[in-house]
């Protein structure tokens, strides 16, 4: 699953840019999901006086509205990007306004000062209103989603890679870098997605609590065998971690 | 996790009953979550013209609104009760208006005809407006949530049990009954929650930390498949418990 974020200050063209990207990705037959990060502190989606709002006010800490064609799960907390992405199973997921992620980023802006406010090592393109007047900024291509969507989505296809685990810095760095640093190096062509060490040990097997070493080939055989069965079960999630315990 | 449903025709007092139950359960220090089933076909929670609505209209098939104190995940489909309950981890979950579940049910009504419209083998109490005028109906206690909430919640504590797996009838019946039939027998004191054969499972599967129920046949398939591979590995022990973790 490829994940990237479109960030930029208010009125820089984030949502318009994302609308054009979604449509072009769909045209290219990708499945697309999105996450909108809302900075407004008072945000809530439900409306005063609905039955679901009454549940919440009475003390229900997780409320779901289940309609015939829509199911809305209203968590009363800010979930992390990783927690949210666990619900997704798409070719591309676009984050709007999310900066607390190591995912590659497009910065939208209406002037150069606004670019500077958001630019960091994980940026790979500039877009939004500024892209009407410049073609590049500090080595990054500036491409308008309104005028040149094909070029912008070509760049997305080229640059965005399968999401990194976004581990906390203190938890991993097994490849020698934080996830953000590795993202930056991949975007610059100085590292590869495969350098993430966590990919090499996807399958861990223990017998009576003792780890059994498996060469990658056996890991794959075990993985494929388990996956082929569990994927048919209700509750399966393509991106979900799988745990199996067999008691003898 | 104990799950029950409050069902009843429109204007029979479902939401009011649930509000009182939530408050009393919270007073007794239980954690409570709720699911509102919405029969109105045109239901959607999001509002025309919001950024999240623009994402959806552009073609995003799963949209999340992530605020500072709330995260709303908007699935564009009707999820099953089991799929929804996978998001919950509460002492009690109350379903409003959900009939496609084997969970025990309270029927709310304003007259006896309205009770009959919803009554089935999984009902364990009557409530709503009719409970102002009758004390029981066909052997089921009729208790008003407004006037006698303690008595109603005492009954809920007594009757509602850890949720049954709600397997499709054709998938299990290993205990001799469908989940709905077993629920009915438990409520009548003619069976026990422990009679559900799936609780004995030797093979436990979790995806993203959430337990996935498997009928004995599927448990066996998964067990045989795993065993056939790991028994060839150095360190295998015929009587050893097996743990497998697959990180995606």
Tab-separated table of C-alpha atoms in Angstrom:
chain	number	residue	atom	x	y	z
A	1	UNK	CA	0.000	0.000	0.000
A	2	UNK	CA	1.513	3.300	-1.116
A	3	UNK	CA	0.884	6.258	1.156
A	4	UNK	CA	1.707	9.939	0.700
A	5	UNK	CA	0.625	13.178	2.306
A	6	UNK	CA	-0.396	16.499	0.801
A	7	UNK	CA	0.425	19.292	3.217
A	8	UNK	CA	0.237	23.067	3.038
A	9	UNK	CA	-1.082	26.055	4.941
A	10	UNK	CA	-4.756	27.039	4.739
A	11	UNK	CA	-5.997	28.053	1.285
A	12	UNK	CA	-2.942	26.723	-0.519
A	13	UNK	CA	-4.977	24.285	-2.613
A	14	UNK	CA	-4.635	20.982	-0.702
A	15	UNK	CA	-8.131	19.615	-1.283
A	16	UNK	CA	-8.311	20.718	-4.922
A	17	UNK	CA	-4.915	19.100	-5.569
A	18	UNK	CA	-6.084	15.883	-3.891
A	19	UNK	CA	-9.362	15.807	-5.840
A	20	UNK	CA	-7.444	15.912	-9.115
A	21	UNK	CA	-4.966	13.277	-7.944
A	22	UNK	CA	-7.749	10.905	-6.811
A	23	UNK	CA	-9.535	11.211	-10.166
A	24	UNK	CA	-6.338	10.563	-12.141
A	25	UNK	CA	-5.317	7.601	-9.951
A	26	UNK	CA	-8.816	6.131	-10.383
A	27	UNK	CA	-8.492	6.668	-14.157
A	28	UNK	CA	-5.348	4.562	-13.956
A	29	UNK	CA	-7.352	1.829	-12.171
A	30	UNK	CA	-5.860	2.200	-8.713
A	31	UNK	CA	-7.995	1.880	-5.607
A	32	UNK	CA	-7.722	5.041	-3.516
A	33	UNK	CA	-8.496	5.882	0.109
A	34	UNK	CA	-7.967	9.173	1.913
A	35	UNK	CA	-7.493	10.590	5.403
A	36	UNK	CA	-8.253	14.237	6.165
A	37	UNK	CA	-6.398	15.690	9.124
A	38	UNK	CA	-8.515	18.398	10.721
A	39	UNK	CA	-6.691	21.002	12.780
A	40	UNK	CA	-9.859	22.745	14.011
A	41	UNK	CA	-10.042	21.780	17.675
A	42	UNK	CA	-13.828	21.827	17.936
A	43	UNK	CA	-14.314	19.396	15.050
A	44	UNK	CA	-16.997	16.743	15.371
A	45	UNK	CA	-18.902	15.172	12.540
A	46	UNK	CA	-22.092	14.159	14.275
A	47	UNK	CA	-24.939	16.626	14.777
A	48	UNK	CA	-26.531	17.700	18.070
A	49	UNK	CA	-29.617	15.664	18.957
A	50	UNK	CA	-29.184	12.676	16.626
A	51	UNK	CA	-29.625	9.265	18.221
A	52	UNK	CA	-25.883	8.608	17.921
A	53	UNK	CA	-25.132	11.964	19.569
A	54	UNK	CA	-27.518	11.028	22.390
A	55	UNK	CA	-25.638	7.710	22.846
A	56	UNK	CA	-22.360	9.614	23.105
A	57	UNK	CA	-23.692	12.183	25.552
A	58	UNK	CA	-25.138	9.407	27.747
A	59	UNK	CA	-21.634	7.940	28.048
A	60	UNK	CA	-21.005	5.557	25.137
A	61	UNK	CA	-17.283	5.776	24.424
A	62	UNK	CA	-17.433	4.309	20.903
A	63	UNK	CA	-20.432	4.990	18.683
A	64	UNK	CA	-21.129	3.499	15.259
A	65	UNK	CA	-23.803	4.700	12.849
A	66	UNK	CA	-24.674	1.805	10.572
A	67	UNK	CA	-26.718	2.756	7.533
A	68	UNK	CA	-27.765	0.707	4.522
A	69	UNK	CA	-24.923	2.055	2.372
A	70	UNK	CA	-22.535	3.590	4.895
A	71	UNK	CA	-21.040	2.625	8.272
A	72	UNK	CA	-19.450	5.411	10.292
A	73	UNK	CA	-17.273	4.528	13.257
A	74	UNK	CA	-16.775	7.519	15.523
A	75	UNK	CA	-13.736	7.124	17.766
A	76	UNK	CA	-13.644	9.736	20.499
A	77	UNK	CA	-9.906	10.201	20.298
A	78	UNK	CA	-7.231	11.134	17.799
A	79	UNK	CA	-5.960	7.877	16.322
A	80	UNK	CA	-2.382	7.638	15.071
A	81	UNK	CA	-1.806	7.480	11.324
A	82	UNK	CA	-0.680	3.850	11.706
A	83	UNK	CA	-3.858	2.955	13.610
A	84	UNK	CA	-5.933	4.575	10.882
A	85	UNK	CA	-4.015	2.929	8.034
A	86	UNK	CA	-4.797	-0.476	9.550
A	87	UNK	CA	-8.351	0.009	8.269
A	88	UNK	CA	-7.139	0.558	4.718
A	89	UNK	CA	-6.363	-1.874	1.978
A	90	UNK	CA	-5.870	0.299	-1.080
A	91	UNK	CA	-3.269	0.778	-3.801
A	92	UNK	CA	-2.868	4.401	-2.720
A	93	UNK	CA	-3.844	6.252	0.446
A	94	UNK	CA	-3.598	10.043	0.372
A	95	UNK	CA	-3.292	11.902	3.665
A	96	UNK	CA	-4.466	15.514	3.656
A	97	UNK	CA	-2.669	17.771	6.117
A	98	UNK	CA	-0.927	14.968	8.053
A	99	UNK	CA	2.619	15.889	9.042
A	100	UNK	CA	3.104	13.342	11.852
A	101	UNK	CA	4.092	10.621	9.414
A	102	UNK	CA	7.245	9.597	7.587
A	103	UNK	CA	5.281	9.255	4.311
A	104	UNK	CA	6.530	11.193	1.245
A	105	UNK	CA	4.896	14.606	0.932
A	106	UNK	CA	3.663	17.075	-1.648
A	107	UNK	CA	3.722	20.656	-0.362
A	108	UNK	CA	0.984	22.974	-1.618
A	109	UNK	CA	1.415	26.725	-1.319
A	110	UNK	CA	0.412	30.037	-2.797
A	111	UNK	CA	3.853	31.654	-2.418
A	112	UNK	CA	7.422	30.663	-1.596
A	113	UNK	CA	7.143	31.683	2.042
A	114	UNK	CA	4.247	29.224	2.400
A	115	UNK	CA	6.367	26.441	0.865
A	116	UNK	CA	9.086	27.077	3.436
A	117	UNK	CA	6.573	26.742	6.256
A	118	UNK	CA	5.933	23.097	5.359
A	119	UNK	CA	8.977	21.871	3.418
A	120	UNK	CA	10.998	19.081	5.012
A	121	UNK	CA	13.281	16.189	4.065
A	122	UNK	CA	10.314	13.988	3.069
A	123	UNK	CA	8.926	16.435	0.453
A	124	UNK	CA	9.138	15.274	-3.163
A	125	UNK	CA	7.059	17.882	-5.028
A	126	UNK	CA	5.443	21.290	-4.778
A	127	UNK	CA	1.903	21.942	-5.999
A	128	UNK	CA	-1.081	24.211	-5.351
A	129	UNK	CA	-1.389	27.798	-6.531
A	130	UNK	CA	2.367	28.498	-6.556
A	131	UNK	CA	2.771	25.879	-9.311
A	132	UNK	CA	1.096	28.293	-11.733
A	133	UNK	CA	4.157	30.560	-11.554
A	134	UNK	CA	7.213	28.352	-10.878
A	135	UNK	CA	8.452	25.021	-12.267
A	136	UNK	CA	10.705	24.033	-9.419
A	137	UNK	CA	11.692	25.015	-5.923
A	138	UNK	CA	15.057	24.074	-4.402
A	139	UNK	CA	15.363	21.133	-6.771
A	140	UNK	CA	11.788	19.835	-6.270
A	141	UNK	CA	9.444	19.884	-9.275
A	142	UNK	CA	6.505	22.291	-8.962
A	143	UNK	CA	3.502	20.870	-10.841
A	144	UNK	CA	-0.072	22.165	-10.935
A	145	UNK	CA	-2.722	19.502	-10.352
A	146	UNK	CA	-5.257	21.596	-12.242
A	147	UNK	CA	-3.143	22.205	-15.356
A	148	UNK	CA	-0.880	19.173	-15.499
A	149	UNK	CA	-2.385	16.317	-13.512
A	150	UNK	CA	-0.845	13.588	-15.696
A	151	UNK	CA	2.652	14.865	-15.008
A	152	UNK	CA	1.949	15.104	-11.265
A	153	UNK	CA	0.556	11.564	-11.051
A	154	UNK	CA	3.450	10.225	-13.169
A	155	UNK	CA	5.740	11.662	-10.490
A	156	UNK	CA	3.629	10.086	-7.719
A	157	UNK	CA	3.859	6.704	-9.453
A	158	UNK	CA	7.619	7.129	-9.760
A	159	UNK	CA	8.358	8.410	-6.267
A	160	UNK	CA	5.844	6.964	-3.783
A	161	UNK	CA	6.782	3.564	-2.388
A	162	UNK	CA	5.131	0.936	-0.138
A	163	UNK	CA	4.638	2.544	3.217
A	164	UNK	CA	7.402	2.303	5.780
A	165	UNK	CA	6.443	0.959	9.239
A	166	UNK	CA	6.706	4.479	10.755
A	167	UNK	CA	8.304	3.072	13.892
A	168	UNK	CA	9.121	5.411	16.750
A	169	UNK	CA	12.784	6.370	16.474
A	170	UNK	CA	13.651	4.669	19.753
A	171	UNK	CA	11.957	1.408	18.673
A	172	UNK	CA	13.852	0.508	15.554
A	173	UNK	CA	16.571	2.341	13.560
A	174	UNK	CA	17.728	-1.174	12.683
A	175	UNK	CA	18.562	-0.007	9.151
A	176	UNK	CA	20.708	2.774	10.614
A	177	UNK	CA	18.089	5.500	10.101
A	178	UNK	CA	14.781	6.715	11.426
A	179	UNK	CA	11.844	5.988	9.092
A	180	UNK	CA	11.806	9.683	8.132
A	181	UNK	CA	15.490	9.647	7.269
A	182	UNK	CA	15.075	6.452	5.236
A	183	UNK	CA	12.136	8.015	3.380
A	184	UNK	CA	14.298	11.030	2.535
A	185	UNK	CA	17.130	8.833	1.263
A	186	UNK	CA	14.755	6.709	-0.860
A	187	UNK	CA	13.270	9.859	-2.441
A	188	UNK	CA	16.807	11.072	-3.247
A	189	UNK	CA	17.720	7.693	-4.776
A	190	UNK	CA	20.337	7.056	-2.069
A	191	UNK	CA	18.501	4.099	-0.470
A	192	UNK	CA	15.858	1.565	-1.467
A	193	UNK	CA	12.550	0.603	0.090
A	194	UNK	CA	13.989	-2.866	0.635
A	195	UNK	CA	16.596	-1.402	3.016
A	196	UNK	CA	13.961	-1.405	5.749
A	197	UNK	CA	15.140	-4.291	7.887
A	198	UNK	CA	11.686	-5.129	9.198
A	199	UNK	CA	10.784	-6.561	5.820
A	200	UNK	CA	13.341	-9.299	6.172
A	201	UNK	CA	11.726	-10.836	9.227
A	202	UNK	CA	8.084	-10.791	8.463
A	203	UNK	CA	7.434	-14.288	9.793
A	204	UNK	CA	8.463	-15.197	13.326
A	205	UNK	CA	7.945	-18.754	14.567
A	206	UNK	CA	8.269	-19.939	18.159
A	207	UNK	CA	7.888	-23.436	19.530
A	208	UNK	CA	7.378	-23.570	23.296
A	209	UNK	CA	8.486	-19.948	23.377
A	210	UNK	CA	11.787	-20.565	21.563
A	211	UNK	CA	12.395	-18.795	18.266
A	212	UNK	CA	12.965	-21.125	15.328
A	213	UNK	CA	15.203	-19.714	12.596
A	214	UNK	CA	13.808	-19.884	9.117
A	215	UNK	CA	15.523	-19.034	5.843
A	216	UNK	CA	13.530	-16.569	3.704
A	217	UNK	CA	12.272	-19.433	1.513
A	218	UNK	CA	10.699	-21.280	4.461
A	219	UNK	CA	9.309	-18.017	5.822
A	220	UNK	CA	7.610	-17.534	2.488
A	221	UNK	CA	6.205	-21.058	2.390
A	222	UNK	CA	4.794	-20.661	5.902
A	223	UNK	CA	3.496	-17.194	5.125
A	224	UNK	CA	1.750	-18.298	1.928
A	225	UNK	CA	0.279	-21.331	3.605
A	226	UNK	CA	-1.178	-19.351	6.520
A	227	UNK	CA	-2.303	-16.462	4.335
A	228	UNK	CA	-4.098	-18.779	1.896
A	229	UNK	CA	-6.365	-19.955	4.718
A	230	UNK	CA	-6.887	-16.895	6.887
A	231	UNK	CA	-7.685	-14.602	3.968
A	232	UNK	CA	-10.977	-16.439	3.566
A	233	UNK	CA	-12.101	-15.614	7.125
A	234	UNK	CA	-14.364	-12.793	8.231
A	235	UNK	CA	-12.253	-10.162	9.984
A	236	UNK	CA	-9.249	-10.691	7.716
A	237	UNK	CA	-7.430	-7.529	6.722
A	238	UNK	CA	-4.775	-7.642	4.019
A	239	UNK	CA	-2.517	-5.279	5.948
A	240	UNK	CA	-3.197	-6.707	9.389
A	241	UNK	CA	-0.538	-8.514	11.377
A	242	UNK	CA	-1.368	-12.193	11.885
A	243	UNK	CA	-0.806	-14.113	15.111
A	244	UNK	CA	-1.482	-17.799	15.513
A	245	UNK	CA	-1.166	-19.751	18.749
A	246	UNK	CA	-1.575	-23.496	18.758
A	247	UNK	CA	-1.859	-25.153	22.147
A	248	UNK	CA	-0.904	-28.812	22.226
B	1	UNK	CA	-17.708	-8.501	25.860
B	2	UNK	CA	-21.438	-8.596	26.533
B	3	UNK	CA	-23.645	-7.494	23.674
B	4	UNK	CA	-27.381	-6.956	23.505
B	5	UNK	CA	-29.777	-5.195	21.168
B	6	UNK	CA	-32.676	-2.865	21.858
B	7	UNK	CA	-35.222	-3.192	19.080
B	8	UNK	CA	-38.656	-1.713	18.496
B	9	UNK	CA	-40.687	0.093	15.896
B	10	UNK	CA	-40.317	3.852	15.384
B	11	UNK	CA	-41.247	6.020	18.364
B	12	UNK	CA	-41.386	3.113	20.798
B	13	UNK	CA	-38.666	4.631	23.024
B	14	UNK	CA	-35.492	2.823	21.853
B	15	UNK	CA	-33.049	5.715	22.197
B	16	UNK	CA	-34.491	6.959	25.499
B	17	UNK	CA	-34.293	3.424	26.904
B	18	UNK	CA	-30.692	3.109	25.737
B	19	UNK	CA	-29.703	6.505	27.193
B	20	UNK	CA	-30.918	5.407	30.615
B	21	UNK	CA	-29.217	2.028	30.330
B	22	UNK	CA	-25.885	3.586	29.309
B	23	UNK	CA	-25.978	5.991	32.259
B	24	UNK	CA	-26.798	3.227	34.747
B	25	UNK	CA	-24.125	0.874	33.343
B	26	UNK	CA	-21.560	3.695	33.562
B	27	UNK	CA	-22.659	4.318	37.152
B	28	UNK	CA	-21.839	0.671	37.816
B	29	UNK	CA	-18.359	1.275	36.345
B	30	UNK	CA	-18.792	-0.646	33.117
B	31	UNK	CA	-17.302	0.591	29.851
B	32	UNK	CA	-20.031	0.970	27.236
B	33	UNK	CA	-20.048	1.248	23.448
B	34	UNK	CA	-23.035	1.493	21.122
B	35	UNK	CA	-24.062	0.817	17.532
B	36	UNK	CA	-27.047	2.597	15.976
B	37	UNK	CA	-28.673	0.783	13.075
B	38	UNK	CA	-30.197	3.326	10.700
B	39	UNK	CA	-32.982	2.098	8.450
B	40	UNK	CA	-33.284	5.364	6.497
B	41	UNK	CA	-31.850	4.500	3.071
B	42	UNK	CA	-30.489	7.969	2.317
B	43	UNK	CA	-28.455	8.157	5.532
B	44	UNK	CA	-25.014	9.716	5.354
B	45	UNK	CA	-23.258	11.511	8.151
B	46	UNK	CA	-20.948	13.782	6.209
B	47	UNK	CA	-22.127	17.131	4.872
B	48	UNK	CA	-22.097	18.331	1.254
B	49	UNK	CA	-19.001	20.339	0.386
B	50	UNK	CA	-16.700	19.404	3.283
B	51	UNK	CA	-13.177	18.369	2.344
B	52	UNK	CA	-13.959	14.769	3.273
B	53	UNK	CA	-17.093	14.869	1.098
B	54	UNK	CA	-14.984	16.210	-1.778
B	55	UNK	CA	-12.549	13.289	-1.320
B	56	UNK	CA	-15.439	10.844	-1.497
B	57	UNK	CA	-16.993	12.440	-4.569
B	58	UNK	CA	-13.619	12.449	-6.340
B	59	UNK	CA	-13.459	8.665	-5.891
B	60	UNK	CA	-11.902	7.859	-2.519
B	61	UNK	CA	-13.543	4.630	-1.361
B	62	UNK	CA	-12.634	4.962	2.326
B	63	UNK	CA	-12.475	8.383	3.943
B	64	UNK	CA	-11.320	9.198	7.467
B	65	UNK	CA	-11.795	12.526	9.220
B	66	UNK	CA	-9.122	12.816	11.890
B	67	UNK	CA	-9.671	15.619	14.374
B	68	UNK	CA	-7.810	16.475	17.552
B	69	UNK	CA	-10.362	14.715	19.773
B	70	UNK	CA	-12.289	12.524	17.333
B	71	UNK	CA	-11.491	10.176	14.445
B	72	UNK	CA	-14.354	9.233	12.142
B	73	UNK	CA	-13.923	6.350	9.736
B	74	UNK	CA	-16.546	6.423	7.008
B	75	UNK	CA	-16.985	3.054	5.316
B	76	UNK	CA	-19.047	3.282	2.165
B	77	UNK	CA	-20.842	0.036	2.775
B	78	UNK	CA	-23.015	-1.659	5.383
B	79	UNK	CA	-20.661	-3.628	7.623
B	80	UNK	CA	-21.901	-6.761	9.392
B	81	UNK	CA	-22.460	-6.602	13.159
B	82	UNK	CA	-19.467	-8.908	13.632
B	83	UNK	CA	-17.235	-6.660	11.525
B	84	UNK	CA	-18.353	-3.667	13.582
B	85	UNK	CA	-17.904	-5.438	16.929
B	86	UNK	CA	-14.288	-6.153	15.998
B	87	UNK	CA	-13.614	-2.463	16.669
B	88	UNK	CA	-15.022	-2.730	20.192
B	89	UNK	CA	-13.426	-3.791	23.410
B	90	UNK	CA	-16.001	-2.822	26.045
B	91	UNK	CA	-17.742	-4.493	28.971
B	92	UNK	CA	-21.086	-3.888	27.259
B	93	UNK	CA	-22.022	-2.996	23.695
B	94	UNK	CA	-25.617	-1.950	23.064
B	95	UNK	CA	-27.017	-2.276	19.562
B	96	UNK	CA	-29.930	0.002	18.700
B	97	UNK	CA	-32.321	-1.397	16.118
B	98	UNK	CA	-30.112	-4.303	15.021
B	99	UNK	CA	-32.099	-7.459	14.377
B	100	UNK	CA	-29.557	-9.313	12.203
B	101	UNK	CA	-27.728	-10.649	15.253
B	102	UNK	CA	-28.141	-13.546	17.673
B	103	UNK	CA	-27.549	-11.182	20.635
B	104	UNK	CA	-30.203	-11.101	23.418
B	105	UNK	CA	-32.815	-8.416	22.827
B	106	UNK	CA	-34.992	-5.939	24.691
B	107	UNK	CA	-38.135	-5.073	22.748
B	108	UNK	CA	-39.457	-1.529	23.144
B	109	UNK	CA	-43.027	-0.775	22.183
B	110	UNK	CA	-45.946	1.557	22.831
B	111	UNK	CA	-48.590	-1.163	22.638
B	112	UNK	CA	-48.867	-4.954	22.525
B	113	UNK	CA	-49.223	-5.081	18.765
B	114	UNK	CA	-45.867	-3.278	18.505
B	115	UNK	CA	-44.270	-5.859	20.822
B	116	UNK	CA	-45.499	-8.666	18.566
B	117	UNK	CA	-43.897	-6.999	15.541
B	118	UNK	CA	-40.418	-7.437	17.027
B	119	UNK	CA	-40.634	-10.264	19.581
B	120	UNK	CA	-38.582	-13.375	18.864
B	121	UNK	CA	-36.848	-16.239	20.667
B	122	UNK	CA	-33.891	-14.024	21.645
B	123	UNK	CA	-36.008	-11.425	23.505
B	124	UNK	CA	-35.485	-11.289	27.286
B	125	UNK	CA	-37.399	-8.142	28.293
B	126	UNK	CA	-39.927	-5.572	27.163
B	127	UNK	CA	-39.423	-1.849	27.724
B	128	UNK	CA	-40.344	1.529	26.240
B	129	UNK	CA	-43.719	3.215	26.634
B	130	UNK	CA	-45.709	-0.023	27.053
B	131	UNK	CA	-43.802	-0.694	30.306
B	132	UNK	CA	-45.767	2.130	31.953
B	133	UNK	CA	-48.916	0.020	31.744
B	134	UNK	CA	-47.896	-3.660	31.944
B	135	UNK	CA	-45.453	-5.627	34.122
B	136	UNK	CA	-44.958	-8.584	31.872
B	137	UNK	CA	-45.759	-9.871	28.432
B	138	UNK	CA	-45.886	-13.592	27.597
B	139	UNK	CA	-43.586	-14.367	30.529
B	140	UNK	CA	-41.052	-11.610	29.785
B	141	UNK	CA	-40.678	-8.831	32.361
B	142	UNK	CA	-41.795	-5.386	31.168
B	143	UNK	CA	-39.647	-2.714	32.859
B	144	UNK	CA	-39.593	1.021	32.198
B	145	UNK	CA	-36.086	2.484	31.775
B	146	UNK	CA	-37.373	5.881	32.849
B	147	UNK	CA	-39.098	4.771	36.052
B	148	UNK	CA	-37.135	1.693	37.102
B	149	UNK	CA	-33.698	1.731	35.513
B	150	UNK	CA	-32.023	-0.144	38.373
B	151	UNK	CA	-34.366	-3.102	37.949
B	152	UNK	CA	-33.830	-3.104	34.164
B	153	UNK	CA	-30.037	-3.030	34.455
B	154	UNK	CA	-30.119	-5.718	37.170
B	155	UNK	CA	-31.901	-7.898	34.608
B	156	UNK	CA	-29.335	-7.016	31.931
B	157	UNK	CA	-26.522	-7.998	34.304
B	158	UNK	CA	-28.310	-11.262	35.036
B	159	UNK	CA	-29.286	-12.212	31.488
B	160	UNK	CA	-26.722	-10.858	29.028
B	161	UNK	CA	-23.708	-13.123	28.456
B	162	UNK	CA	-20.415	-12.902	26.556
B	163	UNK	CA	-21.290	-12.582	22.921
B	164	UNK	CA	-21.734	-15.698	20.858
B	165	UNK	CA	-19.701	-15.902	17.632
B	166	UNK	CA	-22.844	-15.298	15.519
B	167	UNK	CA	-21.713	-17.828	12.921
B	168	UNK	CA	-23.799	-18.384	9.846
B	169	UNK	CA	-26.053	-21.391	10.452
B	170	UNK	CA	-24.440	-23.393	7.674
B	171	UNK	CA	-20.918	-22.786	9.089
B	172	UNK	CA	-21.125	-24.233	12.558
B	173	UNK	CA	-24.015	-25.727	14.583
B	174	UNK	CA	-21.338	-27.855	16.249
B	175	UNK	CA	-23.109	-27.449	19.621
B	176	UNK	CA	-26.283	-28.795	18.003
B	177	UNK	CA	-27.915	-25.396	17.572
B	178	UNK	CA	-27.660	-22.205	15.569
B	179	UNK	CA	-26.252	-19.264	17.569
B	180	UNK	CA	-29.774	-17.828	17.774
B	181	UNK	CA	-31.175	-21.088	19.146
B	182	UNK	CA	-28.339	-21.339	21.674
B	183	UNK	CA	-28.986	-17.729	22.765
B	184	UNK	CA	-32.645	-18.575	23.302
B	185	UNK	CA	-31.786	-21.668	25.365
B	186	UNK	CA	-29.273	-19.740	27.514
B	187	UNK	CA	-31.859	-17.023	28.216
B	188	UNK	CA	-34.337	-19.727	29.261
B	189	UNK	CA	-31.728	-21.388	31.536
B	190	UNK	CA	-31.727	-24.536	29.380
B	191	UNK	CA	-28.134	-24.154	28.161
B	192	UNK	CA	-24.973	-22.345	29.214
B	193	UNK	CA	-22.710	-19.887	27.442
B	194	UNK	CA	-19.935	-22.468	27.802
B	195	UNK	CA	-21.874	-24.866	25.572
B	196	UNK	CA	-20.589	-22.948	22.551
B	197	UNK	CA	-17.991	-25.315	21.192
B	198	UNK	CA	-15.890	-22.545	19.647
B	199	UNK	CA	-14.619	-21.482	23.072
B	200	UNK	CA	-12.612	-24.659	23.349
B	201	UNK	CA	-10.507	-23.753	20.393
B	202	UNK	CA	-6.938	-24.958	20.455
B	203	UNK	CA	-5.975	-22.789	17.524
B	204	UNK	CA	-6.222	-19.087	18.234
B	205	UNK	CA	-5.903	-16.622	15.379
B	206	UNK	CA	-5.565	-12.882	15.764
B	207	UNK	CA	-5.393	-10.243	13.080
B	208	UNK	CA	-4.094	-6.900	14.290
B	209	UNK	CA	-4.599	-8.176	17.810
B	210	UNK	CA	-8.261	-9.002	17.295
B	211	UNK	CA	-9.379	-12.592	17.734
B	212	UNK	CA	-10.922	-14.185	14.650
B	213	UNK	CA	-13.434	-16.935	15.365
B	214	UNK	CA	-12.965	-20.174	13.478
B	215	UNK	CA	-15.236	-23.165	13.292
B	216	UNK	CA	-13.523	-26.452	14.239
B	217	UNK	CA	-13.098	-27.435	10.577
B	218	UNK	CA	-11.172	-24.259	9.762
B	219	UNK	CA	-9.111	-24.614	12.940
B	220	UNK	CA	-8.132	-28.096	11.774
B	221	UNK	CA	-7.227	-26.922	8.273
B	222	UNK	CA	-5.043	-24.145	9.695
B	223	UNK	CA	-3.491	-26.479	12.263
B	224	UNK	CA	-2.646	-29.161	9.671
B	225	UNK	CA	-1.270	-26.613	7.261
B	226	UNK	CA	1.039	-25.020	9.860
B	227	UNK	CA	2.063	-28.332	11.373
B	228	UNK	CA	2.951	-29.838	7.989
B	229	UNK	CA	5.584	-27.131	7.500
B	230	UNK	CA	6.999	-26.539	10.960
B	231	UNK	CA	7.472	-30.221	11.763
B	232	UNK	CA	10.281	-30.279	9.177
B	233	UNK	CA	12.251	-27.577	10.999
B	234	UNK	CA	15.116	-27.987	13.412
B	235	UNK	CA	13.838	-27.237	16.908
B	236	UNK	CA	10.359	-28.684	16.309
B	237	UNK	CA	8.842	-30.549	19.237
B	238	UNK	CA	5.744	-32.635	18.775
B	239	UNK	CA	4.194	-31.501	22.044
B	240	UNK	CA	5.383	-27.916	21.898
B	241	UNK	CA	2.974	-25.030	21.564
B	242	UNK	CA	3.389	-23.183	18.295
B	243	UNK	CA	3.318	-19.409	17.927
B	244	UNK	CA	3.522	-17.606	14.617
B	245	UNK	CA	3.619	-13.840	14.149
B	246	UNK	CA	3.432	-12.330	10.693
B	247	UNK	CA	4.076	-8.612	10.435
B	248	UNK	CA	2.712	-6.938	7.324
